[in-house]
Amino acid sequence: MAPSAIPSNPIPSIQPRNLSSGTPNEPSKELTPLQAISQGTCLPGIPIFSSFDKQRAFTLSHMAGAFHVFARKGFTEGMSGHISVRDPENSHTFWTNPLGKHFATLTAADMILVDYNGRAIGGNTSRPANGAGFLIHSAIHKARPDVHAACHMHGKAGKAWSAFARPLEMLNQDVCYFYGEAQAVYHEFGGIVFSEEEGLRLAASLGSKGKGLILRNHGLLTVGNTVDEAAYLYTLMERSCEIQLMVEAAAANGVPKVLVEDEAAEYTFRMASDPET
């Protein structure tokens, strides 16, 4: 696993540039979402690494950090819940968390590297990975080469909203990160995912552009270009389910909903739901 070169398709880093309105001879360039939100010096983008080892260490430390955030937010439920991150060097393998170890205690050294056949081939091999989690995440990574990380938890609000088998409505600015094809609903539920076929159906439901998936009677799943993006989108989707339930309760008492118009929702999605931001 010792790398000797920069990844062939490294994640691009957005560098600050002239954000002026331009001149008649040099028209202004359209701002990226990260540049648009940065008033003044642009925040640095996703870093580029000089070796696979450095990228792997950075990613696994952020993966452990995501689990700590999930623990603080109460997303733990027995042995349920998992994050996967594609290895930067060997794209047919991914890192995941060990079964039965509390999220709050996880470190980068705890993560297990598995291949698409389910074999533990690196990292912490003293514990097993989650079998149901492997079937879900392997299907997603196979179906979506653009997905580098996926998060699936059994949070309270996500489980509650999943009972309706409905997508989230565009109720506010933040949920517009899931506008249009960025969210989907998996309408089946066959119990714990112990069959490869259900994992494949679940991945198909996410589609080619999905960022978040509501699993009926189950919970939520989010994906991203980085583990940071996937984890943030999970916290956002969970919170959006909580808000949707609050709004539904008010609407049931006769208070009308006012949704974000499509044009505004699409613009917000385009200018905010970006890996760099």
Short mmCIF file of C-alpha atoms in Angstrom, two decimals:
data_model
loop_
_atom_site.label_atom_id
_atom_site.label_comp_id
_atom_site.label_asym_id
_atom_site.label_seq_id
_atom_site.Cartn_x
_atom_site.Cartn_y
_atom_site.Cartn_z
CA MET A 1 0.00 0.00 0.00
CA ALA A 2 3.03 2.28 -0.10
CA PRO A 3 2.29 4.93 -2.71
CA SER A 4 4.95 6.59 -4.79
CA ALA A 5 2.99 9.06 -6.89
CA ILE A 6 0.26 11.62 -6.79
CA PRO A 7 -3.20 10.20 -7.63
CA SER A 8 -3.85 10.18 -11.37
CA ASN A 9 -7.08 12.11 -10.86
CA PRO A 10 -6.47 14.18 -7.73
CA ILE A 11 -9.28 16.25 -6.29
CA PRO A 12 -8.80 19.77 -7.64
CA SER A 13 -8.01 22.54 -5.22
CA ILE A 14 -9.64 25.90 -5.89
CA GLN A 15 -7.15 28.71 -5.60
CA PRO A 16 -8.08 32.33 -4.92
CA ARG A 17 -8.25 34.49 -8.02
CA ASN A 18 -9.19 37.98 -9.09
CA LEU A 19 -12.86 38.42 -8.27
CA SER A 20 -13.23 41.82 -9.89
CA SER A 21 -16.07 42.56 -12.26
CA GLY A 22 -13.62 42.67 -15.16
CA THR A 23 -13.12 45.22 -17.91
CA PRO A 24 -14.56 45.57 -21.43
CA ASN A 25 -11.44 43.82 -22.74
CA GLU A 26 -11.41 41.19 -19.98
CA PRO A 27 -14.90 40.08 -18.95
CA SER A 28 -15.42 38.85 -15.39
CA LYS A 29 -15.23 35.13 -14.68
CA GLU A 30 -18.13 33.32 -13.07
CA LEU A 31 -17.37 32.69 -9.41
CA THR A 32 -17.22 29.19 -8.01
CA PRO A 33 -19.53 28.52 -5.03
CA LEU A 34 -16.55 28.70 -2.66
CA GLN A 35 -15.41 32.01 -4.10
CA ALA A 36 -18.94 33.40 -3.98
CA ILE A 37 -19.33 32.64 -0.26
CA SER A 38 -15.84 33.98 0.58
CA GLN A 39 -15.90 37.75 1.02
CA GLY A 40 -12.28 38.71 0.44
CA THR A 41 -9.58 36.04 0.41
CA CYS A 42 -11.08 32.75 -0.73
CA LEU A 43 -11.02 29.84 1.69
CA PRO A 44 -8.67 27.07 0.58
CA GLY A 45 -10.30 24.24 -1.32
CA ILE A 46 -9.94 20.49 -0.91
CA PRO A 47 -6.20 19.84 -0.58
CA ILE A 48 -4.03 18.04 -3.12
CA PHE A 49 -1.55 15.58 -1.62
CA SER A 50 1.99 14.66 -2.65
CA SER A 51 1.48 10.98 -1.82
CA PHE A 52 -1.28 8.43 -1.33
CA ASP A 53 -0.07 7.88 2.24
CA LYS A 54 -0.65 11.51 3.14
CA GLN A 55 -4.07 11.56 1.49
CA ARG A 56 -5.05 8.32 3.20
CA ALA A 57 -3.95 9.56 6.64
CA PHE A 58 -5.81 12.84 6.18
CA THR A 59 -8.98 11.06 5.02
CA LEU A 60 -9.00 8.48 7.81
CA SER A 61 -8.50 11.15 10.46
CA HIS A 62 -11.48 13.06 9.05
CA MET A 63 -13.48 9.83 8.94
CA ALA A 64 -12.84 9.31 12.66
CA GLY A 65 -13.80 12.93 13.25
CA ALA A 66 -17.10 12.38 11.45
CA PHE A 67 -17.89 9.49 13.79
CA HIS A 68 -17.17 11.69 16.80
CA VAL A 69 -19.62 14.30 15.48
CA PHE A 70 -22.24 11.60 14.89
CA ALA A 71 -21.76 10.31 18.44
CA ARG A 72 -22.26 13.79 19.90
CA LYS A 73 -25.41 14.20 17.85
CA GLY A 74 -26.84 10.91 19.10
CA PHE A 75 -26.80 9.02 15.80
CA THR A 76 -25.75 5.79 17.54
CA GLU A 77 -28.20 2.86 17.58
CA GLY A 78 -26.75 -0.44 18.77
CA MET A 79 -24.39 -1.83 16.14
CA SER A 80 -26.11 0.04 13.30
CA GLY A 81 -24.47 2.79 11.29
CA HIS A 82 -21.42 2.92 9.08
CA ILE A 83 -19.25 5.18 6.96
CA SER A 84 -17.24 4.04 3.95
CA VAL A 85 -14.42 5.89 2.22
CA ARG A 86 -12.86 4.78 -1.05
CA ASP A 87 -9.12 4.23 -0.79
CA PRO A 88 -7.28 6.93 -2.78
CA GLU A 89 -4.79 4.47 -4.31
CA ASN A 90 -6.86 1.32 -4.84
CA SER A 91 -10.31 2.46 -5.95
CA HIS A 92 -11.83 -1.03 -5.78
CA THR A 93 -11.36 -1.04 -2.00
CA PHE A 94 -12.83 1.09 0.76
CA TRP A 95 -12.34 1.81 4.44
CA THR A 96 -15.12 1.27 6.95
CA ASN A 97 -15.62 1.16 10.70
CA PRO A 98 -15.32 -1.97 12.87
CA LEU A 99 -18.46 -3.62 14.18
CA GLY A 100 -19.38 -3.09 17.81
CA LYS A 101 -17.07 -0.20 18.69
CA HIS A 102 -18.71 3.03 19.81
CA PHE A 103 -18.42 5.93 17.38
CA ALA A 104 -17.04 8.25 20.07
CA THR A 105 -13.99 6.02 20.59
CA LEU A 106 -13.00 5.46 16.96
CA THR A 107 -9.62 6.57 15.63
CA ALA A 108 -8.03 6.33 12.19
CA ALA A 109 -6.20 3.18 13.30
CA ASP A 110 -9.52 1.41 13.97
CA MET A 111 -10.71 1.49 10.36
CA ILE A 112 -10.81 -1.65 8.21
CA LEU A 113 -9.90 -1.81 4.51
CA VAL A 114 -12.14 -4.20 2.55
CA ASP A 115 -12.31 -5.14 -1.11
CA TYR A 116 -15.42 -5.63 -3.24
CA ASN A 117 -15.44 -9.33 -2.30
CA GLY A 118 -15.84 -8.45 1.37
CA ARG A 119 -12.34 -9.49 2.40
CA ALA A 120 -10.50 -7.46 5.03
CA ILE A 121 -7.18 -6.72 3.35
CA GLY A 122 -5.73 -3.92 5.48
CA GLY A 123 -6.05 -1.71 8.48
CA ASN A 124 -7.56 -3.11 11.66
CA THR A 125 -8.28 -6.79 11.04
CA SER A 126 -8.85 -7.64 14.71
CA ARG A 127 -12.57 -6.87 14.39
CA PRO A 128 -15.15 -7.57 11.67
CA ALA A 129 -16.86 -4.96 9.55
CA ASN A 130 -20.67 -4.67 9.48
CA GLY A 131 -21.99 -7.29 7.02
CA ALA A 132 -25.13 -5.36 6.10
CA GLY A 133 -23.08 -2.20 5.79
CA PHE A 134 -20.67 -3.89 3.40
CA LEU A 135 -23.49 -4.92 1.04
CA ILE A 136 -24.91 -1.38 1.00
CA HIS A 137 -21.64 0.50 0.61
CA SER A 138 -19.99 -1.86 -1.86
CA ALA A 139 -23.03 -1.59 -4.15
CA ILE A 140 -22.90 2.21 -4.00
CA HIS A 141 -19.17 2.44 -4.64
CA LYS A 142 -19.46 0.07 -7.60
CA ALA A 143 -22.43 1.92 -9.10
CA ARG A 144 -21.05 5.44 -8.51
CA PRO A 145 -17.34 5.87 -9.31
CA ASP A 146 -17.75 9.56 -8.42
CA VAL A 147 -18.71 8.70 -4.83
CA HIS A 148 -15.70 8.61 -2.53
CA ALA A 149 -17.59 8.40 0.76
CA ALA A 150 -20.99 7.27 2.03
CA CYS A 151 -22.69 7.56 5.42
CA HIS A 152 -25.62 5.53 6.69
CA MET A 153 -27.05 5.95 10.18
CA HIS A 154 -30.27 5.24 12.06
CA GLY A 155 -30.94 8.71 13.46
CA LYS A 156 -34.26 9.44 15.17
CA ALA A 157 -35.64 12.06 12.80
CA GLY A 158 -34.47 10.18 9.73
CA LYS A 159 -36.18 7.00 10.87
CA ALA A 160 -39.37 8.89 11.70
CA TRP A 161 -39.59 10.66 8.33
CA SER A 162 -38.67 7.48 6.46
CA ALA A 163 -41.99 5.97 7.60
CA PHE A 164 -43.73 8.25 5.08
CA ALA A 165 -41.52 7.11 2.16
CA ARG A 166 -41.59 10.67 0.83
CA PRO A 167 -38.81 13.03 -0.28
CA LEU A 168 -38.04 16.12 1.74
CA GLU A 169 -39.82 19.28 0.62
CA MET A 170 -37.95 22.47 -0.17
CA LEU A 171 -39.03 24.18 3.05
CA ASN A 172 -35.97 26.36 3.57
CA GLN A 173 -32.62 27.38 2.15
CA ASP A 174 -30.58 24.56 3.67
CA VAL A 175 -32.68 21.64 2.44
CA CYS A 176 -32.16 22.95 -1.10
CA TYR A 177 -28.83 21.08 -0.98
CA PHE A 178 -31.09 18.11 -1.82
CA TYR A 179 -33.04 19.77 -4.62
CA GLY A 180 -34.25 17.72 -7.57
CA GLU A 181 -32.33 14.56 -8.37
CA ALA A 182 -30.00 15.14 -5.41
CA GLN A 183 -32.41 13.17 -3.21
CA ALA A 184 -34.31 9.96 -3.72
CA VAL A 185 -36.48 7.50 -1.80
CA TYR A 186 -35.93 3.75 -1.57
CA HIS A 187 -39.50 2.46 -1.39
CA GLU A 188 -38.77 -1.13 -0.36
CA PHE A 189 -37.98 -2.61 3.02
CA GLY A 190 -37.04 -6.25 3.44
CA GLY A 191 -35.40 -6.15 6.85
CA ILE A 192 -31.67 -6.01 7.52
CA VAL A 193 -29.74 -5.89 4.24
CA PHE A 194 -28.21 -9.35 4.04
CA SER A 195 -28.61 -9.90 0.29
CA GLU A 196 -26.52 -8.51 -2.53
CA GLU A 197 -29.68 -7.94 -4.58
CA GLU A 198 -31.12 -5.49 -2.08
CA GLY A 199 -27.85 -3.60 -1.95
CA LEU A 200 -27.95 -3.26 -5.73
CA ARG A 201 -31.58 -2.06 -5.69
CA LEU A 202 -30.71 0.49 -3.04
CA ALA A 203 -27.79 1.82 -5.08
CA ALA A 204 -30.02 2.01 -8.16
CA SER A 205 -32.56 4.08 -6.22
CA LEU A 206 -29.90 6.64 -5.37
CA GLY A 207 -29.38 7.21 -9.09
CA SER A 208 -26.48 8.84 -10.89
CA LYS A 209 -26.91 12.28 -9.28
CA GLY A 210 -28.22 11.44 -5.83
CA LYS A 211 -26.57 12.88 -2.73
CA GLY A 212 -29.13 11.71 -0.18
CA LEU A 213 -31.39 8.68 0.04
CA ILE A 214 -34.36 8.10 2.33
CA LEU A 215 -34.72 4.39 3.06
CA ARG A 216 -38.32 3.52 3.92
CA ASN A 217 -38.73 2.30 7.52
CA HIS A 218 -34.97 2.35 7.89
CA GLY A 219 -33.06 5.63 7.91
CA LEU A 220 -30.91 7.87 5.74
CA LEU A 221 -27.87 7.55 3.52
CA THR A 222 -25.72 10.30 2.04
CA VAL A 223 -22.75 10.31 -0.31
CA GLY A 224 -20.04 12.77 -1.22
CA ASN A 225 -16.79 13.51 -3.00
CA THR A 226 -15.09 13.53 0.41
CA VAL A 227 -15.99 12.05 3.79
CA ASP A 228 -16.44 15.63 5.01
CA GLU A 229 -19.11 16.28 2.39
CA ALA A 230 -20.93 13.00 2.97
CA ALA A 231 -20.92 13.48 6.75
CA TYR A 232 -22.11 17.08 6.56
CA LEU A 233 -24.91 16.10 4.19
CA TYR A 234 -25.96 13.37 6.61
CA THR A 235 -26.25 15.83 9.50
CA LEU A 236 -28.15 18.20 7.20
CA MET A 237 -30.55 15.53 5.97
CA GLU A 238 -31.22 14.30 9.50
CA ARG A 239 -31.92 17.86 10.67
CA SER A 240 -34.08 18.50 7.61
CA CYS A 241 -36.18 15.45 8.48
CA GLU A 242 -36.65 16.88 11.97
CA ILE A 243 -37.76 20.22 10.52
CA GLN A 244 -40.08 18.50 8.03
CA LEU A 245 -41.78 16.64 10.89
CA MET A 246 -42.22 19.90 12.80
CA VAL A 247 -43.72 21.57 9.73
CA GLU A 248 -46.04 18.61 9.11
CA ALA A 249 -47.32 18.90 12.68
CA ALA A 250 -48.06 22.60 12.20
CA ALA A 251 -49.66 21.99 8.81
CA ALA A 252 -51.92 19.33 10.33
CA ASN A 253 -53.36 22.11 12.51
CA GLY A 254 -54.20 24.23 9.49
CA VAL A 255 -51.05 26.31 9.12
CA PRO A 256 -50.27 26.50 5.36
CA LYS A 257 -46.82 25.65 4.03
CA VAL A 258 -44.92 28.01 1.75
CA LEU A 259 -42.28 26.15 -0.25
CA VAL A 260 -39.16 27.57 -1.90
CA GLU A 261 -39.85 28.22 -5.58
CA ASP A 262 -38.09 25.91 -8.05
CA GLU A 263 -35.94 28.64 -9.55
CA ALA A 264 -34.65 29.76 -6.16
CA ALA A 265 -34.17 26.17 -5.00
CA GLU A 266 -32.16 25.27 -8.11
CA TYR A 267 -29.97 28.36 -7.75
CA THR A 268 -29.33 27.63 -4.07
CA PHE A 269 -28.46 24.02 -4.91
CA ARG A 270 -26.07 25.11 -7.64
CA MET A 271 -24.33 27.70 -5.46
CA ALA A 272 -24.16 25.71 -2.23
CA SER A 273 -24.29 21.94 -2.72
CA ASP A 274 -20.68 21.67 -3.87
CA PRO A 275 -17.86 19.53 -2.42
CA GLU A 276 -15.68 22.60 -1.89
CA THR A 277 -18.31 24.39 0.17
#
